[in-house]
mmCIF file of C-alpha atoms in Angstrom:
data_model
loop_
_atom_site.group_PDB
_atom_site.id
_atom_site.type_symbol
_atom_site.label_atom_id
_atom_site.label_comp_id
_atom_site.label_asym_id
_atom_site.label_seq_id
_atom_site.Cartn_x
_atom_site.Cartn_y
_atom_site.Cartn_z
ATOM 1 C CA UNK A 6 -77.182 102.281 -51.646
ATOM 2 C CA UNK A 7 -76.854 99.392 -53.873
ATOM 3 C CA UNK A 8 -73.175 99.267 -53.420
ATOM 4 C CA UNK A 9 -73.482 99.334 -49.562
ATOM 5 C CA UNK A 10 -75.973 96.303 -49.727
ATOM 6 C CA UNK A 11 -73.327 94.472 -51.955
ATOM 7 C CA UNK A 12 -70.635 95.155 -49.286
ATOM 8 C CA UNK A 13 -72.668 93.813 -46.437
ATOM 9 C CA UNK A 14 -73.642 90.737 -48.328
ATOM 10 C CA UNK A 15 -69.913 90.078 -49.178
ATOM 11 C CA UNK A 16 -68.944 90.575 -45.598
ATOM 12 C CA UNK A 17 -71.574 88.131 -44.436
ATOM 13 C CA UNK A 18 -70.405 85.615 -47.065
ATOM 14 C CA UNK A 19 -66.764 85.909 -45.888
ATOM 15 C CA UNK A 20 -67.856 85.422 -42.334
ATOM 16 C CA UNK A 21 -69.840 82.424 -43.185
ATOM 17 C CA UNK A 22 -67.098 80.898 -45.154
ATOM 18 C CA UNK A 23 -64.513 81.414 -42.445
ATOM 19 C CA UNK A 24 -66.938 80.087 -39.773
ATOM 20 C CA UNK A 25 -67.567 76.793 -41.712
ATOM 21 C CA UNK A 26 -63.703 76.274 -42.296
ATOM 22 C CA UNK A 27 -62.971 76.838 -38.614
ATOM 23 C CA UNK A 28 -65.730 74.790 -37.065
ATOM 24 C CA UNK A 29 -64.697 72.429 -34.158
ATOM 25 C CA UNK A 30 -65.791 68.804 -34.306
ATOM 26 C CA UNK A 31 -66.296 66.816 -31.176
ATOM 27 C CA UNK A 32 -68.677 64.234 -29.534
ATOM 28 C CA UNK A 33 -71.395 64.832 -27.039
ATOM 29 C CA UNK A 34 -70.498 61.925 -24.624
ATOM 30 C CA UNK A 35 -67.540 59.793 -23.723
ATOM 31 C CA UNK A 36 -67.514 56.941 -21.302
ATOM 32 C CA UNK A 37 -64.093 56.289 -19.651
ATOM 33 C CA UNK A 38 -62.998 53.228 -17.744
ATOM 34 C CA UNK A 39 -61.733 53.739 -14.253
ATOM 35 C CA UNK A 40 -57.920 53.539 -14.018
ATOM 36 C CA UNK A 41 -58.021 53.412 -17.904
ATOM 37 C CA UNK A 42 -57.529 56.217 -20.314
ATOM 38 C CA UNK A 43 -59.731 58.133 -22.879
ATOM 39 C CA UNK A 44 -59.494 60.788 -25.623
ATOM 40 C CA UNK A 45 -61.893 63.792 -25.860
ATOM 41 C CA UNK A 46 -62.039 64.622 -29.576
ATOM 42 C CA UNK A 47 -61.737 68.319 -30.655
ATOM 43 C CA UNK A 48 -60.547 68.857 -34.284
ATOM 44 C CA UNK A 49 -60.806 71.452 -37.110
ATOM 45 C CA UNK A 50 -59.666 71.985 -40.637
ATOM 46 C CA UNK A 51 -56.827 74.515 -40.713
ATOM 47 C CA UNK A 52 -57.625 77.641 -42.969
ATOM 48 C CA UNK A 53 -55.085 79.773 -44.689
ATOM 49 C CA UNK A 54 -54.859 83.201 -43.226
ATOM 50 C CA UNK A 55 -55.928 82.020 -39.742
ATOM 51 C CA UNK A 56 -53.595 81.040 -37.023
ATOM 52 C CA UNK A 57 -54.363 79.146 -33.834
ATOM 53 C CA UNK A 58 -53.878 81.727 -31.007
ATOM 54 C CA UNK A 59 -54.752 79.950 -27.903
ATOM 55 C CA UNK A 60 -56.341 76.566 -26.970
ATOM 56 C CA UNK A 61 -58.046 75.985 -23.605
ATOM 57 C CA UNK A 62 -59.787 72.904 -21.927
ATOM 58 C CA UNK A 63 -61.910 73.459 -18.979
ATOM 59 C CA UNK A 64 -64.117 71.191 -16.871
ATOM 60 C CA UNK A 65 -67.423 71.987 -15.137
ATOM 61 C CA UNK A 66 -68.320 69.752 -12.103
ATOM 62 C CA UNK A 67 -70.483 70.615 -9.104
ATOM 63 C CA UNK A 68 -71.474 74.153 -10.635
ATOM 64 C CA UNK A 69 -67.863 75.128 -10.736
ATOM 65 C CA UNK A 70 -65.586 75.574 -13.668
ATOM 66 C CA UNK A 71 -61.770 75.216 -13.747
ATOM 67 C CA UNK A 72 -59.229 75.284 -16.447
ATOM 68 C CA UNK A 73 -57.430 71.928 -16.846
ATOM 69 C CA UNK A 74 -55.075 72.808 -19.889
ATOM 70 C CA UNK A 75 -53.961 75.888 -21.821
ATOM 71 C CA UNK A 76 -51.719 76.276 -24.858
ATOM 72 C CA UNK A 77 -50.609 79.721 -26.051
ATOM 73 C CA UNK A 78 -47.457 81.475 -27.234
ATOM 74 C CA UNK A 79 -45.450 80.467 -24.100
ATOM 75 C CA UNK A 80 -46.398 76.788 -24.416
ATOM 76 C CA UNK A 81 -48.317 74.173 -22.700
ATOM 77 C CA UNK A 82 -49.695 74.438 -19.187
ATOM 78 C CA UNK A 83 -51.642 72.164 -16.976
ATOM 79 C CA UNK A 84 -53.335 74.512 -14.603
ATOM 80 C CA UNK A 85 -55.311 71.995 -12.394
ATOM 81 C CA UNK A 86 -53.034 70.063 -10.071
ATOM 82 C CA UNK A 87 -55.048 66.843 -9.844
ATOM 83 C CA UNK A 88 -54.572 66.504 -13.735
ATOM 84 C CA UNK A 89 -50.813 67.139 -13.701
ATOM 85 C CA UNK A 90 -48.912 64.376 -15.571
ATOM 86 C CA UNK A 91 -52.183 62.766 -16.744
ATOM 87 C CA UNK A 92 -53.317 65.078 -19.613
ATOM 88 C CA UNK A 93 -51.931 66.069 -22.815
ATOM 89 C CA UNK A 94 -52.714 67.610 -26.388
ATOM 90 C CA UNK A 95 -50.949 66.367 -29.569
ATOM 91 C CA UNK A 96 -48.039 68.830 -30.547
ATOM 92 C CA UNK A 97 -47.072 69.604 -34.168
ATOM 93 C CA UNK A 98 -50.426 68.240 -35.386
ATOM 94 C CA UNK A 99 -52.417 71.326 -37.031
ATOM 95 C CA UNK A 100 -56.181 70.946 -36.392
ATOM 96 C CA UNK A 101 -56.055 68.346 -33.692
ATOM 97 C CA UNK A 102 -56.731 69.818 -30.157
ATOM 98 C CA UNK A 103 -57.907 66.493 -28.623
ATOM 99 C CA UNK A 104 -57.380 66.040 -24.957
ATOM 100 C CA UNK A 105 -56.034 62.656 -23.630
ATOM 101 C CA UNK A 106 -56.704 61.787 -20.015
ATOM 102 C CA UNK A 107 -54.799 58.930 -18.410
ATOM 103 C CA UNK A 108 -55.435 56.957 -15.132
ATOM 104 C CA UNK A 109 -58.876 57.993 -15.034
ATOM 105 C CA UNK A 110 -60.451 58.588 -11.601
ATOM 106 C CA UNK A 111 -64.167 58.664 -10.627
ATOM 107 C CA UNK A 112 -63.943 62.499 -9.841
ATOM 108 C CA UNK A 113 -62.786 63.138 -13.387
ATOM 109 C CA UNK A 114 -66.394 62.758 -14.531
ATOM 110 C CA UNK A 115 -67.964 66.109 -15.814
ATOM 111 C CA UNK A 116 -68.453 68.333 -18.779
ATOM 112 C CA UNK A 117 -65.336 69.251 -20.723
ATOM 113 C CA UNK A 118 -65.214 72.262 -23.043
ATOM 114 C CA UNK A 119 -62.680 72.720 -25.792
ATOM 115 C CA UNK A 120 -62.199 76.316 -26.762
ATOM 116 C CA UNK A 121 -59.960 77.455 -29.647
ATOM 117 C CA UNK A 122 -59.150 81.077 -30.710
ATOM 118 C CA UNK A 123 -57.792 81.974 -34.000
ATOM 119 C CA UNK A 124 -56.251 85.262 -35.273
ATOM 120 C CA UNK A 125 -56.727 86.450 -38.940
ATOM 121 C CA UNK A 126 -54.287 88.439 -41.020
ATOM 122 C CA UNK A 127 -56.092 91.572 -40.085
ATOM 123 C CA UNK A 128 -55.600 90.670 -36.375
ATOM 124 C CA UNK A 129 -59.408 89.679 -35.835
ATOM 125 C CA UNK A 130 -60.246 86.917 -33.529
ATOM 126 C CA UNK A 131 -62.597 84.019 -34.096
ATOM 127 C CA UNK A 132 -63.540 81.830 -31.121
ATOM 128 C CA UNK A 133 -65.180 78.361 -31.255
ATOM 129 C CA UNK A 134 -65.808 75.744 -28.662
ATOM 130 C CA UNK A 135 -67.465 72.283 -28.267
ATOM 131 C CA UNK A 136 -68.418 70.565 -25.073
ATOM 132 C CA UNK A 137 -68.309 66.709 -24.126
ATOM 133 C CA UNK A 138 -69.804 65.130 -21.195
ATOM 134 C CA UNK A 139 -67.314 62.611 -19.584
ATOM 135 C CA UNK A 140 -68.555 59.732 -17.407
ATOM 136 C CA UNK A 141 -66.163 57.465 -15.588
ATOM 137 C CA UNK A 142 -67.240 54.072 -14.715
ATOM 138 C CA UNK A 143 -65.879 50.945 -13.274
ATOM 139 C CA UNK A 144 -65.997 47.920 -15.571
ATOM 140 C CA UNK A 145 -65.510 44.415 -14.622
ATOM 141 C CA UNK A 146 -62.844 42.337 -16.266
ATOM 142 C CA UNK A 147 -64.097 40.869 -19.559
ATOM 143 C CA UNK A 148 -63.664 37.304 -20.644
ATOM 144 C CA UNK A 149 -60.041 36.856 -21.639
ATOM 145 C CA UNK A 150 -58.737 35.532 -24.994
ATOM 146 C CA UNK A 151 -55.543 33.533 -25.478
ATOM 147 C CA UNK A 152 -53.023 34.768 -27.886
ATOM 148 C CA UNK A 153 -50.045 32.715 -29.026
ATOM 149 C CA UNK A 154 -46.635 34.151 -29.874
ATOM 150 C CA UNK A 155 -46.501 31.995 -33.028
ATOM 151 C CA UNK A 156 -49.197 30.785 -35.488
ATOM 152 C CA UNK A 157 -50.535 27.399 -34.534
ATOM 153 C CA UNK A 158 -50.255 25.307 -31.339
ATOM 154 C CA UNK A 159 -48.205 22.329 -32.649
ATOM 155 C CA UNK A 160 -44.475 22.312 -31.956
ATOM 156 C CA UNK A 161 -41.477 20.144 -32.091
ATOM 157 C CA UNK A 162 -39.774 19.100 -28.704
ATOM 158 C CA UNK A 163 -37.114 21.633 -27.854
ATOM 159 C CA UNK A 164 -39.059 24.673 -29.326
ATOM 160 C CA UNK A 165 -39.828 27.773 -27.315
ATOM 161 C CA UNK A 166 -43.225 29.552 -27.333
ATOM 162 C CA UNK A 167 -45.574 31.586 -25.065
ATOM 163 C CA UNK A 168 -49.282 32.084 -24.461
ATOM 164 C CA UNK A 169 -50.690 35.509 -23.386
ATOM 165 C CA UNK A 170 -53.964 36.072 -21.592
ATOM 166 C CA UNK A 171 -55.640 39.388 -22.657
ATOM 167 C CA UNK A 172 -58.869 40.873 -21.069
ATOM 168 C CA UNK A 173 -60.156 44.475 -20.930
ATOM 169 C CA UNK A 174 -61.799 46.276 -17.875
ATOM 170 C CA UNK A 175 -60.845 48.585 -15.078
ATOM 171 C CA UNK A 176 -57.149 48.069 -14.150
ATOM 172 C CA UNK A 177 -55.424 46.482 -12.287
ATOM 173 C CA UNK A 178 -56.357 43.188 -13.862
ATOM 174 C CA UNK A 179 -54.782 40.064 -12.407
ATOM 175 C CA UNK A 180 -54.278 36.898 -14.469
ATOM 176 C CA UNK A 181 -53.793 33.155 -13.673
ATOM 177 C CA UNK A 182 -52.867 30.199 -15.936
ATOM 178 C CA UNK A 183 -54.167 26.643 -15.465
ATOM 179 C CA UNK A 184 -53.432 23.313 -17.120
ATOM 180 C CA UNK A 185 -56.536 21.210 -17.455
ATOM 181 C CA UNK A 186 -60.179 21.470 -18.693
ATOM 182 C CA UNK A 187 -62.159 24.533 -17.627
ATOM 183 C CA UNK A 188 -64.733 23.485 -14.916
ATOM 184 C CA UNK A 189 -62.605 20.329 -14.219
ATOM 185 C CA UNK A 190 -59.558 19.469 -12.183
ATOM 186 C CA UNK A 191 -56.801 21.950 -13.207
ATOM 187 C CA UNK A 192 -53.356 22.712 -12.035
ATOM 188 C CA UNK A 193 -52.332 26.379 -11.252
ATOM 189 C CA UNK A 194 -49.248 27.213 -13.368
ATOM 190 C CA UNK A 195 -48.635 31.022 -13.263
ATOM 191 C CA UNK A 196 -49.978 34.347 -11.900
ATOM 192 C CA UNK A 197 -48.830 36.274 -14.908
ATOM 193 C CA UNK A 198 -50.451 37.360 -17.944
ATOM 194 C CA UNK A 199 -47.863 35.432 -20.076
ATOM 195 C CA UNK A 200 -47.154 31.644 -19.766
ATOM 196 C CA UNK A 201 -43.759 30.876 -21.567
ATOM 197 C CA UNK A 202 -41.810 27.785 -22.270
ATOM 198 C CA UNK A 203 -37.967 27.796 -23.104
ATOM 199 C CA UNK A 204 -37.889 24.072 -24.275
ATOM 200 C CA UNK A 205 -41.145 22.422 -24.890
ATOM 201 C CA UNK A 206 -41.358 18.587 -24.025
ATOM 202 C CA UNK A 207 -43.868 15.969 -25.205
ATOM 203 C CA UNK A 208 -45.041 16.012 -21.482
ATOM 204 C CA UNK A 209 -46.152 19.600 -22.017
ATOM 205 C CA UNK A 210 -48.849 18.523 -24.471
ATOM 206 C CA UNK A 211 -52.469 19.206 -23.052
ATOM 207 C CA UNK A 212 -55.181 21.819 -22.457
ATOM 208 C CA UNK A 213 -54.456 25.315 -21.141
ATOM 209 C CA UNK A 214 -56.691 28.217 -20.167
ATOM 210 C CA UNK A 215 -56.520 31.516 -18.181
ATOM 211 C CA UNK A 216 -58.611 33.635 -15.872
ATOM 212 C CA UNK A 217 -58.745 37.346 -15.570
ATOM 213 C CA UNK A 218 -60.090 39.283 -12.510
ATOM 214 C CA UNK A 219 -60.157 42.864 -11.132
ATOM 215 C CA UNK A 220 -61.649 44.675 -8.055
ATOM 216 C CA UNK A 221 -64.948 45.610 -9.737
ATOM 217 C CA UNK A 222 -68.248 44.244 -8.417
ATOM 218 C CA UNK A 223 -68.008 40.843 -6.863
ATOM 219 C CA UNK A 224 -64.555 40.256 -8.226
ATOM 220 C CA UNK A 225 -65.756 37.168 -10.113
ATOM 221 C CA UNK A 226 -62.874 35.636 -12.277
ATOM 222 C CA UNK A 227 -63.597 35.580 -16.046
ATOM 223 C CA UNK A 228 -62.280 32.280 -17.690
ATOM 224 C CA UNK A 229 -61.143 31.907 -21.170
ATOM 225 C CA UNK A 230 -61.718 29.074 -23.647
ATOM 226 C CA UNK A 231 -59.219 26.143 -23.418
ATOM 227 C CA UNK A 232 -56.536 25.793 -26.129
ATOM 228 C CA UNK A 233 -54.803 22.507 -27.015
ATOM 229 C CA UNK A 234 -50.938 22.488 -27.005
ATOM 230 C CA UNK A 235 -49.312 19.715 -28.953
ATOM 231 C CA UNK A 236 -45.657 18.912 -28.737
ATOM 232 C CA UNK A 237 -44.310 16.090 -31.243
ATOM 233 C CA UNK A 238 -41.065 14.208 -31.097
ATOM 234 C CA UNK A 239 -39.165 13.109 -28.024
ATOM 235 C CA UNK A 240 -36.280 14.683 -26.094
ATOM 236 C CA UNK A 241 -32.658 13.545 -26.591
ATOM 237 C CA UNK A 242 -32.054 10.404 -24.635
ATOM 238 C CA UNK A 243 -28.740 9.585 -22.938
ATOM 239 C CA UNK A 244 -26.644 6.659 -24.146
ATOM 240 C CA UNK A 245 -27.587 3.600 -22.135
ATOM 241 C CA UNK A 246 -25.025 2.510 -19.353
ATOM 242 C CA UNK A 247 -23.087 -0.816 -19.945
ATOM 243 C CA UNK A 248 -25.484 -3.800 -19.455
ATOM 244 C CA UNK A 249 -28.584 -1.574 -19.463
ATOM 245 C CA UNK A 250 -29.268 -1.844 -23.242
ATOM 246 C CA UNK A 251 -31.369 -4.389 -24.884
ATOM 247 C CA UNK A 252 -30.015 -6.696 -27.707
ATOM 248 C CA UNK A 253 -31.765 -8.950 -30.218
ATOM 249 C CA UNK A 254 -28.800 -11.360 -30.617
ATOM 250 C CA UNK A 255 -27.922 -13.769 -27.601
ATOM 251 C CA UNK A 256 -25.010 -12.662 -25.429
ATOM 252 C CA UNK A 257 -21.643 -13.760 -26.467
ATOM 253 C CA UNK A 258 -20.010 -16.566 -24.656
ATOM 254 C CA UNK A 259 -16.768 -15.651 -22.943
ATOM 255 C CA UNK A 260 -13.651 -17.561 -24.198
ATOM 256 C CA UNK A 261 -12.710 -20.628 -22.185
ATOM 257 C CA UNK A 262 -12.965 -24.446 -22.142
ATOM 258 C CA UNK A 263 -16.019 -25.865 -23.525
ATOM 259 C CA UNK A 264 -18.900 -26.219 -21.110
ATOM 260 C CA UNK A 265 -19.220 -29.704 -19.800
ATOM 261 C CA UNK A 266 -22.878 -31.283 -19.609
ATOM 262 C CA UNK A 267 -24.250 -31.442 -16.158
ATOM 263 C CA UNK A 268 -23.848 -34.800 -14.443
ATOM 264 C CA UNK A 269 -26.813 -37.010 -14.769
ATOM 265 C CA UNK A 270 -28.330 -39.376 -12.360
ATOM 266 C CA UNK A 271 -27.654 -42.925 -12.911
ATOM 267 C CA UNK A 272 -29.994 -44.859 -15.408
ATOM 268 C CA UNK A 273 -31.442 -48.098 -14.463
ATOM 269 C CA UNK A 274 -32.923 -50.680 -16.710
ATOM 270 C CA UNK A 275 -35.202 -53.498 -15.392
ATOM 271 C CA UNK A 276 -36.030 -56.536 -17.257
ATOM 272 C CA UNK A 277 -38.469 -59.074 -16.037
ATOM 273 C CA UNK A 278 -38.733 -62.901 -16.743
ATOM 274 C CA UNK A 279 -40.425 -65.708 -15.029
ATOM 275 C CA UNK A 280 -37.357 -67.986 -14.360
ATOM 276 C CA UNK A 281 -34.244 -66.021 -14.827
ATOM 277 C CA UNK A 282 -32.800 -63.614 -12.273
ATOM 278 C CA UNK A 283 -33.193 -59.819 -12.427
ATOM 279 C CA UNK A 284 -29.907 -58.012 -13.296
ATOM 280 C CA UNK A 285 -29.478 -54.290 -12.786
ATOM 281 C CA UNK A 286 -27.249 -52.496 -15.238
ATOM 282 C CA UNK A 287 -25.870 -49.070 -14.060
ATOM 283 C CA UNK A 288 -24.294 -46.800 -16.514
ATOM 284 C CA UNK A 289 -22.593 -43.361 -16.142
ATOM 285 C CA UNK A 290 -24.188 -41.932 -19.384
ATOM 286 C CA UNK A 291 -27.172 -43.074 -21.157
ATOM 287 C CA UNK A 292 -26.383 -44.517 -24.445
ATOM 288 C CA UNK A 293 -28.648 -44.802 -27.517
ATOM 289 C CA UNK A 294 -28.549 -48.537 -27.614
ATOM 290 C CA UNK A 295 -30.079 -50.454 -24.785
ATOM 291 C CA UNK A 296 -28.235 -53.492 -23.781
ATOM 292 C CA UNK A 297 -29.788 -56.002 -21.466
ATOM 293 C CA UNK A 298 -27.133 -57.851 -19.652
ATOM 294 C CA UNK A 299 -28.553 -61.154 -18.317
ATOM 295 C CA UNK A 300 -26.974 -63.867 -16.575
ATOM 296 C CA UNK A 301 -27.115 -67.126 -18.721
ATOM 297 C CA UNK A 302 -28.778 -70.111 -17.244
ATOM 298 C CA UNK A 303 -26.213 -72.621 -16.350
ATOM 299 C CA UNK A 304 -28.497 -75.319 -17.468
ATOM 300 C CA UNK A 305 -28.887 -73.801 -20.926
ATOM 301 C CA UNK A 306 -26.516 -75.703 -23.160
ATOM 302 C CA UNK A 307 -27.000 -73.695 -26.233
ATOM 303 C CA UNK A 308 -24.135 -71.522 -27.353
ATOM 304 C CA UNK A 309 -24.503 -67.736 -27.261
ATOM 305 C CA UNK A 310 -23.100 -65.319 -29.738
ATOM 306 C CA UNK A 311 -21.550 -62.286 -28.377
ATOM 307 C CA UNK A 312 -21.053 -58.846 -30.026
ATOM 308 C CA UNK A 313 -19.740 -55.425 -28.902
ATOM 309 C CA UNK A 314 -21.727 -52.042 -29.359
ATOM 310 C CA UNK A 315 -19.727 -48.982 -29.276
ATOM 311 C CA UNK A 316 -21.392 -45.645 -28.631
ATOM 312 C CA UNK A 317 -19.802 -42.316 -27.269
ATOM 313 C CA UNK A 318 -16.791 -44.172 -26.053
ATOM 314 C CA UNK A 319 -18.686 -46.736 -23.836
ATOM 315 C CA UNK A 320 -18.529 -50.375 -24.493
ATOM 316 C CA UNK A 321 -21.475 -52.504 -23.748
ATOM 317 C CA UNK A 322 -21.575 -56.237 -23.921
ATOM 318 C CA UNK A 323 -24.969 -57.574 -25.259
ATOM 319 C CA UNK A 324 -25.588 -61.251 -25.027
ATOM 320 C CA UNK A 325 -27.660 -62.878 -27.786
ATOM 321 C CA UNK A 326 -29.983 -65.485 -26.502
ATOM 322 C CA UNK A 327 -31.188 -68.854 -27.799
ATOM 323 C CA UNK A 328 -34.554 -68.946 -29.506
ATOM 324 C CA UNK A 329 -36.287 -70.434 -26.504
ATOM 325 C CA UNK A 330 -35.037 -67.479 -24.435
ATOM 326 C CA UNK A 331 -36.108 -64.831 -27.134
ATOM 327 C CA UNK A 332 -39.543 -66.234 -27.202
ATOM 328 C CA UNK A 333 -39.881 -65.746 -23.385
ATOM 329 C CA UNK A 334 -38.553 -62.201 -23.680
ATOM 330 C CA UNK A 335 -41.141 -61.360 -26.521
ATOM 331 C CA UNK A 336 -44.010 -62.684 -24.328
ATOM 332 C CA UNK A 337 -42.715 -60.612 -21.283
ATOM 333 C CA UNK A 338 -42.625 -57.476 -23.375
ATOM 334 C CA UNK A 339 -46.123 -57.933 -24.460
ATOM 335 C CA UNK A 340 -47.199 -57.932 -20.752
ATOM 336 C CA UNK A 341 -44.844 -55.513 -19.331
ATOM 337 C CA UNK A 342 -43.698 -52.058 -20.722
ATOM 338 C CA UNK A 343 -40.069 -51.456 -20.561
ATOM 339 C CA UNK A 344 -39.351 -47.693 -19.716
ATOM 340 C CA UNK A 345 -36.183 -45.842 -19.678
ATOM 341 C CA UNK A 346 -35.947 -43.507 -16.752
#
């Protein structure tokens, strides 16, 4: 009898050991995003001497149960038509029986059960299962973030770069790019997630931000923080056309005869005296020395010395008066101012 008890205890211990090695791991609940994708975990630790015989995923909804996916010796099979091309289980990954569901729809909500059957070396079968509740919800687009294709936002003129607007939420998500400050006057640049430049110019320097929006709720657009793009340097300039450039030196004078001075108006000199006549002297060109030509008084018997002044090729005759005449001129100069026009 003691031997029988020892046999039963050993069998129970073996069963408990195998059971602990082949336990399935999963989660109780998964929240999926409408039009997104989600993975329902179902894993175990492979045990030597036990081979996975079948794998089955089923869904229970509205008091009915249907098989979604089945894997056996003949291969993988999607048995529910509405899940065709939307579900899969990793291949060649022992111990991983997780179910991936793509393009989630609202009717995909329900209780999903992962069931695995193993066969031992003595052809005995062990079955384990784990159930996960799946809830599909519609999620509004989140506040987007801006990702640059290169580190930093300072570039040299002529460089290429791009900015990408990234947001999460129920697809499809539409994007728009603006130039300006959020909340102020802005210019719409693009309706794509990526904003790209092939050749940056200094005029591209400024603030940029993006918006993300989907069809969930009121459809309010979510706005990113602004980023500052800086472009340094100047684009290549064309060589100026003849005559358009600036020069610090005066323009060259074309060869030819020397320029002649502009003709000047005749210069008149007037002298005043009390008894002598007034004589007007007209010259073509003003000379440095002023010569006053006066008619000599016929009654004056004193002799006059005459000398010639030569300037710029012009001869002028100046008459030297007698002392009485000089005194008269001096008195006149103190009363009148002689001007040269």
